[in-house]
Amino acid sequence: MKRIVTVLAGVGIAMSSFAGTAAAEPAELSSIVSKQEQQKMINVAHRGASGHAPENTMAAFHKGFEMKADYIEIDVQMTKDGELIAIHDTTVDRTTNGTGAVGSLTFEEIRQLDAGSWFGPEFAGEKVPTFEEILDAFRGKVGILIELKAPELYPGIEEKVAEALMERNLHRPNNEKIIIQSFNHESMQTSKELLPNVPHGVLAGASWADVTEEQLAEFATYADYFNPNMNIVTHDLVADVHEADMKIYPYTSRSQEQALRLFDLGVDGIITDYTEHVYHHPVKSK
Ligand code: G3P
Ligand code: CA
């Protein structure tokens, strides 16, 4: 299921040509994108298609799949009683009608919460999904970029994630459709030891703007991806990451201009709340 995904290279052309055009279809766009402007670009639906549906819910993941994202990104944490769930913050306060730290609540308590109404009344009743529910619903349909969120709060979470993947044979070699990433780099080293055939990624906040070639080489001993805050991405950084034999998927694009800038810098993928900012042009697999 190879796809060529393109964005329009050249902010000026893209934005001025389509200003005032209500709904430009990908087919129309493809006719003005020259072959030279096409490059394979991986499209990651951040927390699901979180520009359109409440983040880290099944509604957002289904929307990302429908919009033909290559991957859905999920934030994985653990409840008090050891259930792996998808939620971004370390408390339930912002994205549900409950309060409290994720790790201080049981799964049953969290499952009763409404994780959709905060985003819009049409999403009332959305639940916080489990990691295993997401794997079972989307494995083989769309890639899954698994972020271990604050794993230092959840001792043993790497093992639990590994078990869930192994039970489903998702730990096999050459399985590029599962990637594990974290801002906690020690956690990624632990996880890579448990799952040596699963690609791993190092997330890097803005404080990594001056990451050195030596640091990238060290990351590359266990990571296949260096995924930074988009604001620190430069041509040089992209070149250095590639030189270290890793790929680069910056986060988090929320506008067309941001996606175009990242495209121009030559990144391998874009983590975005708006999948539609990266246009898809299906091509036949060889
Ligand atoms: O995929 C990377 C990105 O999700 C990291 O930032 O805070 O949205 O989890 P955050
Ligand atoms: Ca995330």
mmCIF file of C-alpha atoms and ligand atoms in Angstrom:
data_model
loop_
_atom_site.group_PDB
_atom_site.id
_atom_site.type_symbol
_atom_site.label_atom_id
_atom_site.label_comp_id
_atom_site.label_asym_id
_atom_site.label_seq_id
_atom_site.Cartn_x
_atom_site.Cartn_y
_atom_site.Cartn_z
ATOM 1 C CA MET A 1 0.000 0.000 0.000
ATOM 2 C CA LYS A 2 2.611 2.414 -1.130
ATOM 3 C CA ARG A 3 1.481 5.965 -1.600
ATOM 4 C CA ILE A 4 3.054 9.061 -2.934
ATOM 5 C CA VAL A 5 2.035 11.951 -0.757
ATOM 6 C CA THR A 6 2.842 15.431 -1.875
ATOM 7 C CA VAL A 7 2.400 18.910 -0.678
ATOM 8 C CA LEU A 8 2.847 21.831 -2.982
ATOM 9 C CA ALA A 9 6.415 22.998 -2.923
ATOM 10 C CA GLY A 10 6.258 26.746 -2.957
ATOM 11 C CA VAL A 11 4.083 28.439 -0.407
ATOM 12 C CA GLY A 12 3.391 31.348 -2.725
ATOM 13 C CA ILE A 13 1.942 29.223 -5.507
ATOM 14 C CA ALA A 14 -0.114 27.109 -3.191
ATOM 15 C CA MET A 15 -1.570 29.782 -1.047
ATOM 16 C CA SER A 16 -2.228 32.428 -3.675
ATOM 17 C CA SER A 17 -3.625 30.022 -6.272
ATOM 18 C CA PHE A 18 -6.139 28.543 -3.913
ATOM 19 C CA ALA A 19 -7.090 31.563 -1.874
ATOM 20 C CA GLY A 20 -10.821 31.888 -2.301
ATOM 21 C CA THR A 21 -11.239 28.416 -3.759
ATOM 22 C CA ALA A 22 -13.767 26.692 -1.561
ATOM 23 C CA ALA A 23 -12.678 23.083 -1.869
ATOM 24 C CA ALA A 24 -9.720 22.257 -4.071
ATOM 25 C CA GLU A 25 -9.706 18.503 -4.730
ATOM 26 C CA PRO A 26 -6.458 16.542 -4.606
ATOM 27 C CA ALA A 27 -6.990 15.611 -8.259
ATOM 28 C CA GLU A 28 -6.939 19.289 -9.268
ATOM 29 C CA LEU A 29 -3.887 19.902 -7.202
ATOM 30 C CA SER A 30 -2.008 16.969 -8.652
ATOM 31 C CA SER A 31 -2.311 18.422 -12.137
ATOM 32 C CA ILE A 32 -0.158 21.394 -11.188
ATOM 33 C CA VAL A 33 2.375 19.542 -9.114
ATOM 34 C CA SER A 34 5.296 18.705 -11.335
ATOM 35 C CA LYS A 35 7.075 15.389 -11.061
ATOM 36 C CA GLN A 36 10.082 17.142 -9.563
ATOM 37 C CA GLU A 37 7.931 18.546 -6.798
ATOM 38 C CA GLN A 38 6.686 15.142 -5.736
ATOM 39 C CA GLN A 39 8.416 13.247 -3.020
ATOM 40 C CA LYS A 40 7.347 10.487 -0.787
ATOM 41 C CA MET A 41 6.089 12.066 2.396
ATOM 42 C CA ILE A 42 4.724 10.161 5.363
ATOM 43 C CA ASN A 43 1.587 11.670 6.841
ATOM 44 C CA VAL A 44 1.036 11.086 10.566
ATOM 45 C CA ALA A 45 -2.343 11.936 12.141
ATOM 46 C CA HIS A 46 -1.320 13.441 15.487
ATOM 47 C CA ARG A 47 -3.343 11.931 18.370
ATOM 48 C CA GLY A 48 -5.592 10.765 15.505
ATOM 49 C CA ALA A 49 -7.041 13.431 13.218
ATOM 50 C CA SER A 50 -7.122 15.726 16.236
ATOM 51 C CA GLY A 51 -8.021 18.828 14.227
ATOM 52 C CA HIS A 52 -11.361 17.201 13.476
ATOM 53 C CA ALA A 53 -12.206 14.959 16.419
ATOM 54 C CA PRO A 54 -11.260 14.711 20.096
ATOM 55 C CA GLU A 55 -7.634 13.624 20.397
ATOM 56 C CA ASN A 56 -6.752 10.062 21.363
ATOM 57 C CA THR A 57 -10.302 8.746 20.890
ATOM 58 C CA MET A 58 -11.531 6.083 18.496
ATOM 59 C CA ALA A 59 -13.371 8.854 16.633
ATOM 60 C CA ALA A 60 -10.062 10.644 15.985
ATOM 61 C CA PHE A 61 -8.269 7.451 14.975
ATOM 62 C CA HIS A 62 -11.072 6.424 12.589
ATOM 63 C CA LYS A 63 -11.012 9.919 11.091
ATOM 64 C CA GLY A 64 -7.256 9.695 10.516
ATOM 65 C CA PHE A 65 -7.727 6.335 8.808
ATOM 66 C CA GLU A 66 -10.568 7.699 6.644
ATOM 67 C CA MET A 67 -8.399 10.656 5.669
ATOM 68 C CA LYS A 68 -5.737 8.213 4.492
ATOM 69 C CA ALA A 69 -3.030 9.054 6.976
ATOM 70 C CA ASP A 70 -0.075 6.680 6.785
ATOM 71 C CA TYR A 71 0.077 6.503 10.591
ATOM 72 C CA ILE A 72 -2.073 7.430 13.545
ATOM 73 C CA GLU A 73 -0.088 8.713 16.517
ATOM 74 C CA ILE A 74 -1.220 7.681 20.001
ATOM 75 C CA ASP A 75 -0.076 8.652 23.508
ATOM 76 C CA VAL A 76 0.100 5.632 25.793
ATOM 77 C CA GLN A 77 -0.058 5.765 29.597
ATOM 78 C CA MET A 78 -1.042 3.325 32.340
ATOM 79 C CA THR A 79 -3.907 3.361 34.855
ATOM 80 C CA LYS A 80 -3.547 2.644 38.570
ATOM 81 C CA ASP A 81 -4.502 -0.986 37.951
ATOM 82 C CA GLY A 82 -2.119 -1.482 35.038
ATOM 83 C CA GLU A 83 -4.303 -0.986 31.951
ATOM 84 C CA LEU A 84 -2.642 0.705 28.989
ATOM 85 C CA ILE A 85 -4.771 3.560 27.658
ATOM 86 C CA ALA A 86 -4.463 6.364 25.098
ATOM 87 C CA ILE A 87 -4.422 9.830 26.631
ATOM 88 C CA HIS A 88 -2.038 12.754 26.255
ATOM 89 C CA ASP A 89 -1.933 14.636 29.557
ATOM 90 C CA THR A 90 -0.868 12.945 32.770
ATOM 91 C CA THR A 91 -4.217 14.009 34.248
ATOM 92 C CA VAL A 92 -7.680 13.428 32.786
ATOM 93 C CA ASP A 93 -8.731 17.020 33.473
ATOM 94 C CA ARG A 94 -8.362 18.666 30.049
ATOM 95 C CA THR A 95 -9.760 15.968 27.779
ATOM 96 C CA THR A 96 -12.488 14.386 29.902
ATOM 97 C CA ASN A 97 -15.207 15.446 32.333
ATOM 98 C CA GLY A 98 -13.214 13.963 35.229
ATOM 99 C CA THR A 99 -10.282 15.041 37.338
ATOM 100 C CA GLY A 100 -7.185 13.368 38.669
ATOM 101 C CA ALA A 101 -3.893 11.851 37.626
ATOM 102 C CA VAL A 102 -4.073 8.997 35.117
ATOM 103 C CA GLY A 103 -1.943 6.816 37.388
ATOM 104 C CA SER A 104 -4.176 7.424 40.410
ATOM 105 C CA LEU A 105 -7.388 6.257 38.705
ATOM 106 C CA THR A 106 -8.491 2.712 37.873
ATOM 107 C CA PHE A 107 -9.428 1.748 34.349
ATOM 108 C CA GLU A 108 -13.064 1.415 35.374
ATOM 109 C CA GLU A 109 -13.026 4.952 36.747
ATOM 110 C CA ILE A 110 -11.435 6.349 33.593
ATOM 111 C CA ARG A 111 -13.691 4.345 31.302
ATOM 112 C CA GLN A 112 -16.765 6.016 32.751
ATOM 113 C CA LEU A 113 -15.539 9.453 31.721
ATOM 114 C CA ASP A 114 -16.683 11.374 28.657
ATOM 115 C CA ALA A 115 -13.653 12.050 26.467
ATOM 116 C CA GLY A 116 -15.525 13.724 23.619
ATOM 117 C CA SER A 117 -17.826 16.496 24.844
ATOM 118 C CA TRP A 118 -15.002 18.942 25.495
ATOM 119 C CA PHE A 119 -14.343 18.954 21.737
ATOM 120 C CA GLY A 120 -17.948 19.145 20.570
ATOM 121 C CA PRO A 121 -21.416 17.893 21.544
ATOM 122 C CA GLU A 122 -21.469 15.496 18.596
ATOM 123 C CA PHE A 123 -18.660 13.555 20.285
ATOM 124 C CA ALA A 124 -20.441 13.125 23.619
ATOM 125 C CA GLY A 125 -19.919 9.652 24.994
ATOM 126 C CA GLU A 126 -16.525 8.992 23.417
ATOM 127 C CA LYS A 127 -14.480 6.877 25.788
ATOM 128 C CA VAL A 128 -10.787 6.777 26.596
ATOM 129 C CA PRO A 129 -9.647 3.803 24.493
ATOM 130 C CA THR A 130 -7.289 1.061 25.579
ATOM 131 C CA PHE A 131 -4.023 0.459 23.768
ATOM 132 C CA GLU A 132 -5.152 -3.049 22.893
ATOM 133 C CA GLU A 133 -8.448 -1.836 21.434
ATOM 134 C CA ILE A 134 -6.510 0.482 19.159
ATOM 135 C CA LEU A 135 -4.123 -2.254 18.057
ATOM 136 C CA ASP A 136 -7.009 -4.598 17.309
ATOM 137 C CA ALA A 137 -8.995 -1.988 15.403
ATOM 138 C CA PHE A 138 -6.180 -0.583 13.271
ATOM 139 C CA ARG A 139 -3.375 -3.127 12.901
ATOM 140 C CA GLY A 140 -2.839 -3.859 9.231
ATOM 141 C CA LYS A 141 -5.044 -0.932 8.185
ATOM 142 C CA VAL A 142 -2.881 2.031 9.070
ATOM 143 C CA GLY A 143 0.506 2.467 10.704
ATOM 144 C CA ILE A 144 0.573 3.121 14.433
ATOM 145 C CA LEU A 145 3.111 5.545 15.897
ATOM 146 C CA ILE A 146 3.100 4.697 19.599
ATOM 147 C CA GLU A 147 4.364 7.382 21.958
ATOM 148 C CA LEU A 148 5.171 6.270 25.504
ATOM 149 C CA LYS A 149 4.053 9.392 27.350
ATOM 150 C CA ALA A 150 5.895 10.079 30.621
ATOM 151 C CA PRO A 151 6.966 6.434 30.997
ATOM 152 C CA GLU A 152 8.980 7.383 34.088
ATOM 153 C CA LEU A 153 5.620 7.576 35.904
ATOM 154 C CA TYR A 154 4.721 4.003 34.976
ATOM 155 C CA PRO A 155 7.407 1.453 35.862
ATOM 156 C CA GLY A 156 7.129 -1.587 33.603
ATOM 157 C CA ILE A 157 5.168 0.140 30.849
ATOM 158 C CA GLU A 158 7.769 -0.852 28.238
ATOM 159 C CA GLU A 159 7.239 -4.534 29.081
ATOM 160 C CA LYS A 160 3.446 -4.180 28.934
ATOM 161 C CA VAL A 161 3.589 -2.514 25.534
ATOM 162 C CA ALA A 162 5.975 -5.206 24.287
ATOM 163 C CA GLU A 163 3.656 -7.975 25.530
ATOM 164 C CA ALA A 164 0.651 -6.472 23.742
ATOM 165 C CA LEU A 165 2.607 -6.235 20.490
ATOM 166 C CA MET A 166 4.078 -9.728 20.791
ATOM 167 C CA GLU A 167 0.652 -11.281 21.484
ATOM 168 C CA ARG A 168 -0.369 -9.928 18.086
ATOM 169 C CA ASN A 169 2.857 -10.753 16.252
ATOM 170 C CA LEU A 170 3.512 -7.067 15.743
ATOM 171 C CA HIS A 171 7.105 -7.398 16.914
ATOM 172 C CA ARG A 172 8.322 -9.111 13.745
ATOM 173 C CA PRO A 173 11.191 -7.814 11.574
ATOM 174 C CA ASN A 174 10.504 -5.314 8.832
ATOM 175 C CA ASN A 175 7.279 -4.206 10.448
ATOM 176 C CA GLU A 176 7.521 -0.549 9.525
ATOM 177 C CA LYS A 177 3.879 -0.017 10.382
ATOM 178 C CA ILE A 178 4.572 0.008 14.110
ATOM 179 C CA ILE A 179 6.975 2.604 15.535
ATOM 180 C CA ILE A 180 7.573 3.362 19.224
ATOM 181 C CA GLN A 181 8.809 6.795 20.307
ATOM 182 C CA SER A 182 9.273 8.861 23.480
ATOM 183 C CA PHE A 183 10.816 12.002 24.895
ATOM 184 C CA ASN A 184 12.246 9.636 27.519
ATOM 185 C CA HIS A 185 15.290 8.265 25.719
ATOM 186 C CA GLU A 186 16.196 5.762 28.435
ATOM 187 C CA SER A 187 12.754 4.270 28.024
ATOM 188 C CA MET A 188 13.437 3.878 24.305
ATOM 189 C CA GLN A 189 16.678 2.029 25.001
ATOM 190 C CA THR A 190 14.778 -0.327 27.324
ATOM 191 C CA SER A 191 12.013 -0.811 24.770
ATOM 192 C CA LYS A 192 14.468 -1.469 21.933
ATOM 193 C CA GLU A 193 16.054 -4.245 23.986
ATOM 194 C CA LEU A 194 12.623 -5.825 24.442
ATOM 195 C CA LEU A 195 11.591 -5.294 20.817
ATOM 196 C CA PRO A 196 14.785 -5.293 18.729
ATOM 197 C CA ASN A 197 12.913 -5.602 15.428
ATOM 198 C CA VAL A 198 10.498 -2.747 16.037
ATOM 199 C CA PRO A 199 11.658 0.700 14.856
ATOM 200 C CA HIS A 200 12.049 3.226 17.666
ATOM 201 C CA GLY A 201 12.155 7.005 17.709
ATOM 202 C CA VAL A 202 13.693 9.698 19.854
ATOM 203 C CA LEU A 203 11.444 12.703 20.420
ATOM 204 C CA ALA A 204 13.329 15.967 20.833
ATOM 205 C CA GLY A 205 11.882 19.196 22.202
ATOM 206 C CA ALA A 206 13.081 22.684 21.337
ATOM 207 C CA SER A 207 16.014 22.382 23.753
ATOM 208 C CA TRP A 208 17.634 19.998 21.251
ATOM 209 C CA ALA A 209 18.102 22.764 18.643
ATOM 210 C CA ASP A 210 21.870 22.364 18.849
ATOM 211 C CA VAL A 211 21.965 18.584 18.819
ATOM 212 C CA THR A 212 25.414 17.449 17.699
ATOM 213 C CA GLU A 213 26.398 14.830 15.150
ATOM 214 C CA GLU A 214 27.840 12.815 18.030
ATOM 215 C CA GLN A 215 24.530 12.878 19.908
ATOM 216 C CA LEU A 216 22.671 11.823 16.777
ATOM 217 C CA ALA A 217 25.106 8.965 16.255
ATOM 218 C CA GLU A 218 24.447 7.846 19.840
ATOM 219 C CA PHE A 219 20.668 7.977 19.299
ATOM 220 C CA ALA A 220 21.120 5.917 16.138
ATOM 221 C CA THR A 221 22.517 3.024 18.188
ATOM 222 C CA TYR A 222 18.924 2.263 19.245
ATOM 223 C CA ALA A 223 16.669 4.620 17.265
ATOM 224 C CA ASP A 224 15.587 4.748 13.647
ATOM 225 C CA TYR A 225 13.811 8.114 13.923
ATOM 226 C CA PHE A 226 14.762 11.511 15.329
ATOM 227 C CA ASN A 227 11.433 13.339 15.646
ATOM 228 C CA PRO A 228 11.913 16.945 16.755
ATOM 229 C CA ASN A 229 9.804 19.973 17.514
ATOM 230 C CA MET A 230 9.193 21.445 14.036
ATOM 231 C CA ASN A 231 10.578 24.827 15.107
ATOM 232 C CA ILE A 232 14.138 23.497 15.347
ATOM 233 C CA VAL A 233 14.139 21.850 11.917
ATOM 234 C CA THR A 234 16.661 23.219 9.419
ATOM 235 C CA HIS A 235 18.243 21.877 6.236
ATOM 236 C CA ASP A 236 21.356 21.116 8.255
ATOM 237 C CA LEU A 237 19.449 19.184 10.897
ATOM 238 C CA VAL A 238 17.687 17.109 8.238
ATOM 239 C CA ALA A 239 21.042 16.380 6.591
ATOM 240 C CA ASP A 240 22.633 15.418 9.925
ATOM 241 C CA VAL A 241 19.764 13.089 10.837
ATOM 242 C CA HIS A 242 20.010 11.398 7.440
ATOM 243 C CA GLU A 243 23.774 11.189 7.773
ATOM 244 C CA ALA A 244 23.191 9.341 11.047
ATOM 245 C CA ASP A 245 21.000 6.924 9.071
ATOM 246 C CA MET A 246 17.750 7.947 10.765
ATOM 247 C CA LYS A 247 14.516 9.446 9.465
ATOM 248 C CA ILE A 248 12.927 12.662 10.679
ATOM 249 C CA TYR A 249 9.202 13.228 11.348
ATOM 250 C CA PRO A 250 8.802 16.662 13.006
ATOM 251 C CA TYR A 251 5.829 17.543 15.202
ATOM 252 C CA THR A 252 3.280 19.225 15.198
ATOM 253 C CA SER A 253 2.166 20.923 12.000
ATOM 254 C CA ARG A 254 -1.123 22.777 12.400
ATOM 255 C CA SER A 255 -1.198 24.950 9.267
ATOM 256 C CA GLN A 256 -0.638 24.548 5.536
ATOM 257 C CA GLU A 257 2.326 26.922 5.696
ATOM 258 C CA GLN A 258 4.009 24.849 8.388
ATOM 259 C CA ALA A 259 3.556 21.658 6.369
ATOM 260 C CA LEU A 260 4.974 23.317 3.262
ATOM 261 C CA ARG A 261 7.999 24.610 5.141
ATOM 262 C CA LEU A 262 8.754 21.130 6.479
ATOM 263 C CA PHE A 263 8.307 19.666 3.003
ATOM 264 C CA ASP A 264 10.796 22.167 1.608
ATOM 265 C CA LEU A 265 13.299 21.231 4.293
ATOM 266 C CA GLY A 266 13.229 17.646 3.070
ATOM 267 C CA VAL A 267 11.800 15.851 6.089
ATOM 268 C CA ASP A 268 10.608 12.250 5.693
ATOM 269 C CA GLY A 269 7.241 12.675 7.374
ATOM 270 C CA ILE A 270 5.017 15.274 9.002
ATOM 271 C CA ILE A 271 3.114 14.805 12.254
ATOM 272 C CA THR A 272 0.010 16.944 11.861
ATOM 273 C CA ASP A 273 -3.395 17.649 13.375
ATOM 274 C CA TYR A 274 -4.655 18.280 9.824
ATOM 275 C CA THR A 275 -4.054 15.345 7.524
ATOM 276 C CA GLU A 276 -5.505 17.308 4.619
ATOM 277 C CA HIS A 277 -2.522 19.663 4.620
ATOM 278 C CA VAL A 278 -0.540 16.887 2.958
ATOM 279 C CA TYR A 279 -2.194 15.764 -0.258
ATOM 280 C CA HIS A 280 -2.329 12.128 -1.237
ATOM 281 C CA HIS A 281 -1.758 10.750 -4.680
ATOM 282 C CA PRO A 282 -2.262 6.995 -4.693
ATOM 283 C CA VAL A 283 0.117 5.096 -6.963
ATOM 284 C CA LYS A 284 0.257 1.436 -7.815
ATOM 285 C CA SER A 285 2.660 -0.664 -5.796
ATOM 286 C CA LYS A 286 5.450 -2.193 -7.879
HETATM 287 O O1 G3P B 1 4.429 12.634 17.910
HETATM 288 C C1 G3P B 1 5.096 13.627 18.609
HETATM 289 C C2 G3P B 1 4.223 14.549 19.383
HETATM 290 O O2 G3P B 1 3.006 13.936 19.654
HETATM 291 C C3 G3P B 1 4.875 14.977 20.637
HETATM 292 O O3 G3P B 1 4.194 15.978 21.293
HETATM 293 O O4 G3P B 1 2.929 16.706 23.266
HETATM 294 O O5 G3P B 1 1.738 16.169 21.186
HETATM 295 O O6 G3P B 1 2.719 14.357 22.547
HETATM 296 P P1 G3P B 1 2.832 15.782 22.100
HETATM 297 CA CA CA B 2 2.165 12.483 21.233
#
